[in-house]
Amino acid sequence: MAPGSGPAVASPALAAPRSVPWRTAGWLALPLVVLAAILALLILGRPLERLTEGAPPVETISVERVRLEPGLITLSVRADGSQPVRIAQVQVDGAYRSFAIDPPGPIGRLGTARLTIPYPWVDGESHRIVLVTSTGVTFEHAIEVARATPPWDVPTLALLAVVGVLLGVAPVATGLLAYPGLATLNASGTRFVLAVTVGLLGFLFLDTLSEGLEQAAGTLDRLRAQAAVWVTMLISAGALTMIGRRGGRAPEGAALAAFIAFGIGLHNLGEGLAVGAAIAAGEAALATFLVIGFTIHNVSEGFGIAAPLVGHRPRFVTFVGLAALAGLPAVPGVWIGAQAVSPFWMALCFGIGAGAILQVILEVLALIARRDGPRALSAPSSLGGIGAGLAVMYLTALFV
């Protein structure tokens, strides 16, 4: 400061403007108000309807669930269209049949309804159903092999629960038995095991995501189910990352193993759905084949859950909890799959599962980088472990 000069005064042009809370909120809300006005004009005013006057309505019907009981076929359908869709007639094997619809009347856009059709279907045979709307548009659905849907009684649920335990809990617990051997490894061996876990989870991530996209392909286009799979995957991965790091530290040891078990549990829920669907279709041989294949497959998952515990001293109850967290979701999966469920909700479940697995992959990679430095991610033991994990999961998946 020059001699004799007074204190520096900030230029009014450079001074930060004082914010007024209500004024700030008003400017932030203004775009939302304008957007609401535009949407109201389009939805309530319907200015585009004049351009489509006289055009036939667009109609789409998707059969999301089929339930078979003696002498009765029940369909759960979802409709979409420029106008509500009314189902006027139902054909079964070329003959018109009486039916009841609940709720009665036309089905609104993306609405659902349940059709009850009295029909003496034949066990083991195929049946062709045609839904005819009031405008004469037809939608066909085929029952490839007719089998009675398993009832929701205690003996059936208990038997299906045993299948779920054999599918999920038993093989994961078997894989956890490798922990004493893993605990004797040196630093390089531990890094290799963690990298194998990344490979295992990487295969599960791709498999779960592809299952979700496949289920989404069987839904109405208007639901944007495939995009919903990606969205739920990203949201679940982000949410679990925030939960895992809520204390300002990344999960390690038993906490990281729990996240791995949780992600694998969501994947095993999907495997249970597949087995239950095979049971509902009466494919006993296919269901048995799936259980055997998934059992072999899931042993390696227990191996991956045990890897973050190396260097720690977990109690026996920790292993019990991890086996239950990773394996028990297969039980409700079998229950739900045996009763059939909407492919849209199945797709969202797979999306959530893929997100959980992605979060764990990132956390295990971060653990390797923290322990041995970022360069360890490109070390031969890391790359070799990832490749080995992918190869193991691929080879065991061939049994499914």
Short mmCIF file of C-alpha atoms in Angstrom, two decimals:
data_model
loop_
_atom_site.label_atom_id
_atom_site.label_comp_id
_atom_site.label_asym_id
_atom_site.label_seq_id
_atom_site.Cartn_x
_atom_site.Cartn_y
_atom_site.Cartn_z
CA MET A 1 0.00 0.00 0.00
CA ALA A 2 1.38 3.40 -0.95
CA PRO A 3 2.24 5.82 1.91
CA GLY A 4 -0.70 8.00 2.87
CA SER A 5 -3.22 5.90 1.05
CA GLY A 6 -6.33 4.79 2.87
CA PRO A 7 -7.59 1.22 3.33
CA ALA A 8 -8.56 -0.69 0.19
CA VAL A 9 -12.24 -0.61 -0.59
CA ALA A 10 -13.83 -3.38 -2.63
CA SER A 11 -15.35 -2.22 -5.87
CA PRO A 12 -19.17 -2.39 -5.82
CA ALA A 13 -19.04 -4.21 -9.15
CA LEU A 14 -16.87 -6.97 -7.65
CA ALA A 15 -18.76 -7.36 -4.38
CA ALA A 16 -20.78 -10.55 -4.09
CA PRO A 17 -24.50 -9.87 -4.39
CA ARG A 18 -26.47 -10.49 -1.26
CA SER A 19 -28.83 -13.40 -1.73
CA VAL A 20 -32.41 -13.20 -0.67
CA PRO A 21 -33.72 -16.72 0.11
CA TRP A 22 -37.22 -16.21 -1.23
CA ARG A 23 -35.92 -14.57 -4.39
CA THR A 24 -33.43 -17.40 -4.98
CA ALA A 25 -36.15 -20.00 -4.46
CA GLY A 26 -38.42 -18.12 -6.85
CA TRP A 27 -35.89 -18.10 -9.68
CA LEU A 28 -35.12 -21.79 -9.13
CA ALA A 29 -38.82 -22.66 -9.18
CA LEU A 30 -39.61 -20.58 -12.27
CA PRO A 31 -38.42 -23.23 -14.82
CA LEU A 32 -40.56 -25.83 -13.04
CA VAL A 33 -43.62 -23.59 -13.23
CA VAL A 34 -43.09 -22.96 -16.95
CA LEU A 35 -42.57 -26.69 -17.55
CA ALA A 36 -45.79 -27.47 -15.67
CA ALA A 37 -47.65 -24.96 -17.85
CA ILE A 38 -46.31 -26.53 -21.05
CA LEU A 39 -47.26 -30.03 -19.90
CA ALA A 40 -50.72 -28.86 -18.87
CA LEU A 41 -51.23 -27.39 -22.33
CA LEU A 42 -50.21 -30.63 -24.02
CA ILE A 43 -52.09 -32.99 -21.68
CA LEU A 44 -55.25 -31.02 -20.93
CA GLY A 45 -55.53 -28.95 -24.07
CA ARG A 46 -54.64 -31.86 -26.41
CA PRO A 47 -53.67 -29.63 -29.34
CA LEU A 48 -52.33 -32.58 -31.35
CA GLU A 49 -55.56 -34.57 -31.34
CA ARG A 50 -56.84 -32.72 -34.43
CA LEU A 51 -53.93 -34.15 -36.41
CA THR A 52 -54.93 -37.74 -35.53
CA GLU A 53 -58.71 -37.49 -35.77
CA GLY A 54 -60.19 -40.50 -37.55
CA ALA A 55 -57.08 -42.66 -37.11
CA PRO A 56 -57.69 -46.11 -35.58
CA PRO A 57 -56.55 -46.42 -31.95
CA VAL A 58 -53.19 -47.98 -31.21
CA GLU A 59 -53.55 -51.02 -28.93
CA THR A 60 -51.09 -53.39 -27.29
CA ILE A 61 -51.67 -56.22 -24.82
CA SER A 62 -48.99 -58.19 -23.01
CA VAL A 63 -49.65 -61.39 -21.03
CA GLU A 64 -47.47 -61.10 -17.93
CA ARG A 65 -48.56 -64.14 -15.96
CA VAL A 66 -50.42 -67.41 -16.53
CA ARG A 67 -51.89 -69.46 -13.71
CA LEU A 68 -53.41 -72.90 -14.34
CA GLU A 69 -55.83 -74.63 -12.02
CA PRO A 70 -58.02 -77.65 -12.82
CA GLY A 71 -60.56 -76.46 -15.39
CA LEU A 72 -59.42 -72.83 -15.13
CA ILE A 73 -56.93 -70.55 -16.90
CA THR A 74 -56.08 -67.20 -15.33
CA LEU A 75 -54.18 -64.54 -17.28
CA SER A 76 -52.67 -61.35 -15.89
CA VAL A 77 -52.43 -58.84 -18.73
CA ARG A 78 -51.16 -55.29 -19.16
CA ALA A 79 -52.45 -52.96 -21.87
CA ASP A 80 -51.22 -49.86 -23.63
CA GLY A 81 -52.77 -47.69 -26.30
CA SER A 82 -53.92 -44.29 -27.40
CA GLN A 83 -57.29 -45.14 -25.81
CA PRO A 84 -58.38 -47.60 -23.09
CA VAL A 85 -58.33 -51.17 -24.41
CA ARG A 86 -61.45 -53.30 -24.07
CA ILE A 87 -61.10 -57.09 -24.38
CA ALA A 88 -64.27 -58.19 -26.15
CA GLN A 89 -63.66 -61.90 -26.82
CA VAL A 90 -61.30 -64.71 -25.88
CA GLN A 91 -60.41 -67.74 -27.99
CA VAL A 92 -58.81 -70.88 -26.61
CA ASP A 93 -57.61 -73.42 -29.17
CA GLY A 94 -59.70 -71.78 -31.88
CA ALA A 95 -63.00 -71.70 -29.98
CA TYR A 96 -64.57 -68.66 -28.30
CA ARG A 97 -64.86 -69.04 -24.52
CA SER A 98 -66.68 -67.17 -21.80
CA PHE A 99 -64.44 -65.18 -19.45
CA ALA A 100 -64.50 -62.75 -16.57
CA ILE A 101 -62.26 -59.71 -16.24
CA ASP A 102 -61.24 -57.99 -13.03
CA PRO A 103 -61.51 -55.06 -12.78
CA PRO A 104 -64.38 -54.97 -15.27
CA GLY A 105 -64.40 -52.59 -18.22
CA PRO A 106 -61.63 -51.30 -20.45
CA ILE A 107 -58.00 -51.36 -19.38
CA GLY A 108 -56.36 -47.94 -19.16
CA ARG A 109 -52.92 -47.03 -20.39
CA LEU A 110 -50.34 -49.33 -18.73
CA GLY A 111 -53.14 -50.74 -16.59
CA THR A 112 -53.46 -54.38 -15.59
CA ALA A 113 -56.37 -56.81 -15.40
CA ARG A 114 -56.95 -60.45 -14.57
CA LEU A 115 -58.85 -62.67 -17.01
CA THR A 116 -60.44 -65.85 -15.67
CA ILE A 117 -61.28 -68.38 -18.41
CA PRO A 118 -63.09 -71.64 -17.58
CA TYR A 119 -61.50 -74.24 -19.85
CA PRO A 120 -60.69 -77.97 -19.51
CA TRP A 121 -57.01 -77.65 -20.36
CA VAL A 122 -55.04 -80.86 -20.72
CA ASP A 123 -51.95 -81.51 -18.64
CA GLY A 124 -48.79 -81.68 -20.72
CA GLU A 125 -50.36 -80.31 -23.91
CA SER A 126 -49.98 -76.89 -25.53
CA HIS A 127 -52.82 -74.39 -25.77
CA ARG A 128 -53.22 -71.27 -27.88
CA ILE A 129 -55.05 -68.23 -26.50
CA VAL A 130 -56.17 -65.27 -28.60
CA LEU A 131 -57.42 -62.03 -27.05
CA VAL A 132 -59.72 -59.97 -29.29
CA THR A 133 -60.26 -56.28 -28.52
CA SER A 134 -63.40 -54.29 -29.25
CA THR A 135 -61.72 -52.88 -32.37
CA GLY A 136 -61.01 -56.36 -33.73
CA VAL A 137 -57.27 -56.39 -33.03
CA THR A 138 -56.01 -59.80 -31.89
CA PHE A 139 -53.16 -60.72 -29.53
CA GLU A 140 -51.94 -64.30 -29.26
CA HIS A 141 -50.34 -66.10 -26.34
CA ALA A 142 -49.19 -69.72 -26.32
CA ILE A 143 -48.98 -72.06 -23.35
CA GLU A 144 -46.30 -74.43 -24.56
CA VAL A 145 -46.73 -77.11 -21.89
CA ALA A 146 -49.75 -76.88 -19.61
CA ARG A 147 -48.99 -77.67 -15.97
CA ALA A 148 -50.97 -76.86 -12.85
CA THR A 149 -49.44 -73.95 -10.91
CA PRO A 150 -48.09 -75.19 -7.55
CA PRO A 151 -50.46 -74.28 -4.69
CA TRP A 152 -49.47 -71.94 -1.85
CA ASP A 153 -49.81 -74.48 0.95
CA VAL A 154 -47.38 -75.33 3.75
CA PRO A 155 -46.09 -78.67 2.35
CA THR A 156 -45.41 -77.16 -1.09
CA LEU A 157 -43.71 -74.07 0.33
CA ALA A 158 -41.60 -76.23 2.64
CA LEU A 159 -40.46 -78.43 -0.24
CA LEU A 160 -39.64 -75.39 -2.37
CA ALA A 161 -37.72 -73.90 0.58
CA VAL A 162 -35.56 -77.02 0.74
CA VAL A 163 -34.82 -76.59 -2.96
CA GLY A 164 -33.82 -72.97 -2.30
CA VAL A 165 -31.51 -73.95 0.56
CA LEU A 166 -29.81 -76.60 -1.58
CA LEU A 167 -29.50 -74.06 -4.36
CA GLY A 168 -28.21 -71.11 -2.33
CA VAL A 169 -27.17 -71.63 1.28
CA ALA A 170 -25.49 -75.03 0.98
CA PRO A 171 -23.04 -74.23 -1.86
CA VAL A 172 -22.14 -70.80 -0.46
CA ALA A 173 -21.40 -72.34 2.94
CA THR A 174 -19.29 -74.97 1.18
CA GLY A 175 -17.22 -72.27 -0.49
CA LEU A 176 -16.70 -70.49 2.85
CA LEU A 177 -14.94 -73.62 4.12
CA ALA A 178 -11.91 -72.45 2.12
CA TYR A 179 -11.26 -69.60 4.58
CA PRO A 180 -8.66 -71.41 6.77
CA GLY A 181 -6.57 -72.07 3.66
CA LEU A 182 -6.94 -68.51 2.44
CA ALA A 183 -5.85 -67.17 5.83
CA THR A 184 -2.36 -68.68 5.37
CA LEU A 185 -1.59 -66.76 2.16
CA ASN A 186 1.05 -64.03 1.94
CA ALA A 187 0.43 -60.51 0.60
CA SER A 188 0.78 -61.53 -3.05
CA GLY A 189 -1.48 -64.52 -2.55
CA THR A 190 -4.09 -62.39 -0.80
CA ARG A 191 -4.03 -59.92 -3.69
CA PHE A 192 -4.53 -62.79 -6.12
CA VAL A 193 -7.53 -64.07 -4.13
CA LEU A 194 -9.10 -60.61 -4.04
CA ALA A 195 -8.56 -60.31 -7.79
CA VAL A 196 -10.22 -63.70 -8.28
CA THR A 197 -13.18 -62.28 -6.35
CA VAL A 198 -13.34 -59.37 -8.79
CA GLY A 199 -13.41 -61.84 -11.67
CA LEU A 200 -16.16 -63.89 -10.04
CA LEU A 201 -18.25 -60.81 -9.40
CA GLY A 202 -17.54 -59.44 -12.87
CA PHE A 203 -19.08 -62.52 -14.44
CA LEU A 204 -22.06 -62.34 -12.07
CA PHE A 205 -22.53 -58.66 -12.96
CA LEU A 206 -22.65 -59.37 -16.70
CA ASP A 207 -24.89 -62.40 -16.19
CA THR A 208 -27.33 -60.56 -13.91
CA LEU A 209 -27.50 -57.53 -16.20
CA SER A 210 -28.14 -59.69 -19.28
CA GLU A 211 -30.90 -61.57 -17.43
CA GLY A 212 -32.54 -58.28 -16.53
CA LEU A 213 -32.38 -56.99 -20.09
CA GLU A 214 -33.79 -60.29 -21.37
CA GLN A 215 -36.75 -60.05 -19.00
CA ALA A 216 -37.24 -56.41 -19.94
CA ALA A 217 -37.50 -57.35 -23.61
CA GLY A 218 -40.73 -59.23 -22.83
CA THR A 219 -42.56 -56.18 -21.47
CA LEU A 220 -44.54 -53.41 -23.17
CA ASP A 221 -42.36 -50.91 -25.01
CA ARG A 222 -44.04 -48.04 -23.17
CA LEU A 223 -42.60 -49.22 -19.84
CA ARG A 224 -39.04 -48.62 -21.11
CA ALA A 225 -38.06 -51.64 -19.03
CA GLN A 226 -34.57 -52.00 -20.51
CA ALA A 227 -33.76 -48.41 -19.60
CA ALA A 228 -35.27 -49.07 -16.16
CA VAL A 229 -32.81 -51.94 -15.66
CA TRP A 230 -29.87 -49.60 -16.28
CA VAL A 231 -31.37 -46.91 -14.05
CA THR A 232 -32.02 -49.27 -11.13
CA MET A 233 -28.54 -50.72 -11.53
CA LEU A 234 -26.92 -47.28 -11.26
CA ILE A 235 -29.18 -46.14 -8.40
CA SER A 236 -28.59 -49.28 -6.33
CA ALA A 237 -24.82 -49.12 -6.91
CA GLY A 238 -24.75 -45.47 -5.84
CA ALA A 239 -27.00 -46.01 -2.82
CA LEU A 240 -24.98 -48.97 -1.55
CA THR A 241 -21.73 -47.04 -2.04
CA MET A 242 -23.09 -44.20 0.12
CA ILE A 243 -24.24 -46.68 2.77
CA GLY A 244 -20.90 -48.47 2.78
CA ARG A 245 -18.94 -45.23 3.14
CA ARG A 246 -21.33 -43.35 5.42
CA GLY A 247 -18.69 -43.24 8.17
CA GLY A 248 -16.11 -41.71 5.84
CA ARG A 249 -14.25 -45.00 5.41
CA ALA A 250 -14.47 -47.73 2.80
CA PRO A 251 -15.77 -51.11 4.00
CA GLU A 252 -13.19 -53.78 4.77
CA GLY A 253 -13.10 -57.18 6.41
CA ALA A 254 -16.49 -58.46 7.55
CA ALA A 255 -18.27 -55.33 6.28
CA LEU A 256 -16.94 -55.82 2.75
CA ALA A 257 -17.72 -59.54 2.93
CA ALA A 258 -21.29 -58.64 3.91
CA PHE A 259 -21.65 -56.39 0.87
CA ILE A 260 -20.34 -59.18 -1.35
CA ALA A 261 -22.79 -61.63 0.22
CA PHE A 262 -25.64 -59.16 -0.25
CA GLY A 263 -24.88 -58.69 -3.94
CA ILE A 264 -24.55 -62.44 -4.46
CA GLY A 265 -27.81 -62.92 -2.56
CA LEU A 266 -29.66 -60.73 -5.02
CA HIS A 267 -28.13 -62.74 -7.84
CA ASN A 268 -29.23 -65.98 -6.15
CA LEU A 269 -32.74 -64.55 -5.92
CA GLY A 270 -32.72 -64.51 -9.72
CA GLU A 271 -31.44 -68.07 -9.84
CA GLY A 272 -34.30 -69.09 -7.57
CA LEU A 273 -36.75 -67.41 -9.94
CA ALA A 274 -35.37 -69.47 -12.82
CA VAL A 275 -35.68 -72.74 -10.89
CA GLY A 276 -39.19 -71.86 -9.71
CA ALA A 277 -40.27 -71.03 -13.25
CA ALA A 278 -39.04 -74.46 -14.42
CA ILE A 279 -41.01 -76.11 -11.62
CA ALA A 280 -44.15 -74.14 -12.52
CA ALA A 281 -43.77 -75.29 -16.14
CA GLY A 282 -43.62 -78.91 -14.99
CA GLU A 283 -40.04 -79.29 -16.24
CA ALA A 284 -38.76 -81.45 -13.37
CA ALA A 285 -35.67 -82.55 -15.30
CA LEU A 286 -34.80 -78.96 -16.22
CA ALA A 287 -35.34 -77.78 -12.63
CA THR A 288 -33.03 -80.54 -11.32
CA PHE A 289 -30.42 -79.67 -13.94
CA LEU A 290 -30.58 -76.00 -12.96
CA VAL A 291 -30.22 -76.74 -9.26
CA ILE A 292 -27.17 -78.95 -9.91
CA GLY A 293 -25.59 -76.35 -12.17
CA PHE A 294 -26.27 -73.43 -9.82
CA THR A 295 -24.94 -75.46 -6.87
CA ILE A 296 -21.60 -76.01 -8.62
CA HIS A 297 -21.63 -72.38 -9.69
CA ASN A 298 -22.32 -71.01 -6.20
CA VAL A 299 -19.49 -72.80 -4.42
CA SER A 300 -17.07 -70.35 -6.04
CA GLU A 301 -19.25 -67.49 -4.75
CA GLY A 302 -18.59 -68.61 -1.16
CA PHE A 303 -14.89 -68.54 -1.99
CA GLY A 304 -15.23 -64.91 -3.07
CA ILE A 305 -17.13 -63.95 0.10
CA ALA A 306 -14.34 -65.38 2.27
CA ALA A 307 -11.56 -63.46 0.49
CA PRO A 308 -11.97 -60.05 2.27
CA LEU A 309 -11.84 -61.84 5.64
CA VAL A 310 -8.17 -62.78 5.14
CA GLY A 311 -6.11 -60.96 7.74
CA HIS A 312 -9.04 -60.70 10.14
CA ARG A 313 -10.33 -63.07 12.80
CA PRO A 314 -14.04 -63.52 12.12
CA ARG A 315 -16.21 -65.49 14.51
CA PHE A 316 -18.17 -68.57 13.49
CA VAL A 317 -21.45 -66.64 13.66
CA THR A 318 -20.04 -64.28 10.99
CA PHE A 319 -19.75 -67.15 8.53
CA VAL A 320 -23.28 -68.31 9.37
CA GLY A 321 -24.64 -64.84 8.72
CA LEU A 322 -22.75 -64.47 5.45
CA ALA A 323 -23.97 -67.85 4.18
CA ALA A 324 -27.54 -66.91 5.06
CA LEU A 325 -27.28 -63.44 3.49
CA ALA A 326 -25.91 -64.83 0.22
CA GLY A 327 -27.94 -68.04 0.02
CA LEU A 328 -31.35 -67.53 1.62
CA PRO A 329 -32.69 -65.15 -1.08
CA ALA A 330 -32.85 -68.21 -3.34
CA VAL A 331 -35.77 -69.48 -1.19
CA PRO A 332 -38.20 -66.62 -1.91
CA GLY A 333 -36.90 -66.69 -5.46
CA VAL A 334 -38.09 -70.29 -5.88
CA TRP A 335 -41.42 -69.45 -4.22
CA ILE A 336 -42.08 -66.48 -6.47
CA GLY A 337 -40.82 -68.14 -9.63
CA ALA A 338 -43.10 -71.14 -9.07
CA GLN A 339 -46.10 -68.81 -9.08
CA ALA A 340 -44.90 -66.71 -12.05
CA VAL A 341 -44.29 -62.98 -11.77
CA SER A 342 -44.41 -59.98 -14.06
CA PRO A 343 -41.29 -59.77 -16.26
CA PHE A 344 -41.12 -56.03 -15.54
CA TRP A 345 -40.64 -56.56 -11.81
CA MET A 346 -38.23 -59.39 -12.47
CA ALA A 347 -36.20 -57.06 -14.69
CA LEU A 348 -36.04 -54.45 -11.91
CA CYS A 349 -34.89 -57.10 -9.41
CA PHE A 350 -32.08 -58.09 -11.74
CA GLY A 351 -31.16 -54.43 -12.20
CA ILE A 352 -30.90 -53.93 -8.43
CA GLY A 353 -28.81 -57.09 -8.16
CA ALA A 354 -26.45 -55.94 -10.90
CA GLY A 355 -26.00 -52.60 -9.13
CA ALA A 356 -25.17 -54.31 -5.84
CA ILE A 357 -22.56 -56.48 -7.55
CA LEU A 358 -21.05 -53.47 -9.36
CA GLN A 359 -20.66 -51.64 -6.05
CA VAL A 360 -18.80 -54.59 -4.55
CA ILE A 361 -16.48 -54.86 -7.58
CA LEU A 362 -15.47 -51.22 -7.16
CA GLU A 363 -14.92 -51.65 -3.41
CA VAL A 364 -12.71 -54.74 -3.83
CA LEU A 365 -10.63 -52.96 -6.47
CA ALA A 366 -10.31 -49.99 -4.11
CA LEU A 367 -9.21 -52.35 -1.31
CA ILE A 368 -6.43 -53.77 -3.50
CA ALA A 369 -5.29 -50.24 -4.37
CA ARG A 370 -5.26 -49.17 -0.72
CA ARG A 371 -3.33 -52.23 0.45
CA ASP A 372 -0.67 -52.44 -2.25
CA GLY A 373 -0.90 -49.17 -4.15
CA PRO A 374 -2.71 -48.27 -7.41
CA ARG A 375 -0.04 -50.03 -9.50
CA ALA A 376 -1.05 -53.33 -7.91
CA LEU A 377 -4.22 -53.29 -10.01
CA SER A 378 -2.14 -53.92 -13.13
CA ALA A 379 0.22 -56.43 -11.50
CA PRO A 380 0.31 -59.96 -12.95
CA SER A 381 -1.24 -61.39 -9.77
CA SER A 382 -4.21 -59.00 -10.09
CA LEU A 383 -4.80 -59.44 -13.80
CA GLY A 384 -4.26 -63.18 -13.53
CA GLY A 385 -6.69 -63.40 -10.62
CA ILE A 386 -9.39 -61.49 -12.49
CA GLY A 387 -8.95 -63.74 -15.50
CA ALA A 388 -9.04 -66.85 -13.32
CA GLY A 389 -12.25 -65.69 -11.64
CA LEU A 390 -13.95 -65.04 -14.97
CA ALA A 391 -12.81 -68.42 -16.29
CA VAL A 392 -14.04 -70.32 -13.22
CA MET A 393 -17.47 -68.72 -13.37
CA TYR A 394 -17.76 -69.31 -17.10
CA LEU A 395 -16.78 -72.96 -16.85
CA THR A 396 -19.14 -73.64 -13.93
CA ALA A 397 -21.91 -71.79 -15.78
CA LEU A 398 -21.65 -74.36 -18.55
CA PHE A 399 -23.30 -76.84 -16.17
CA VAL A 400 -26.44 -74.68 -16.01
#
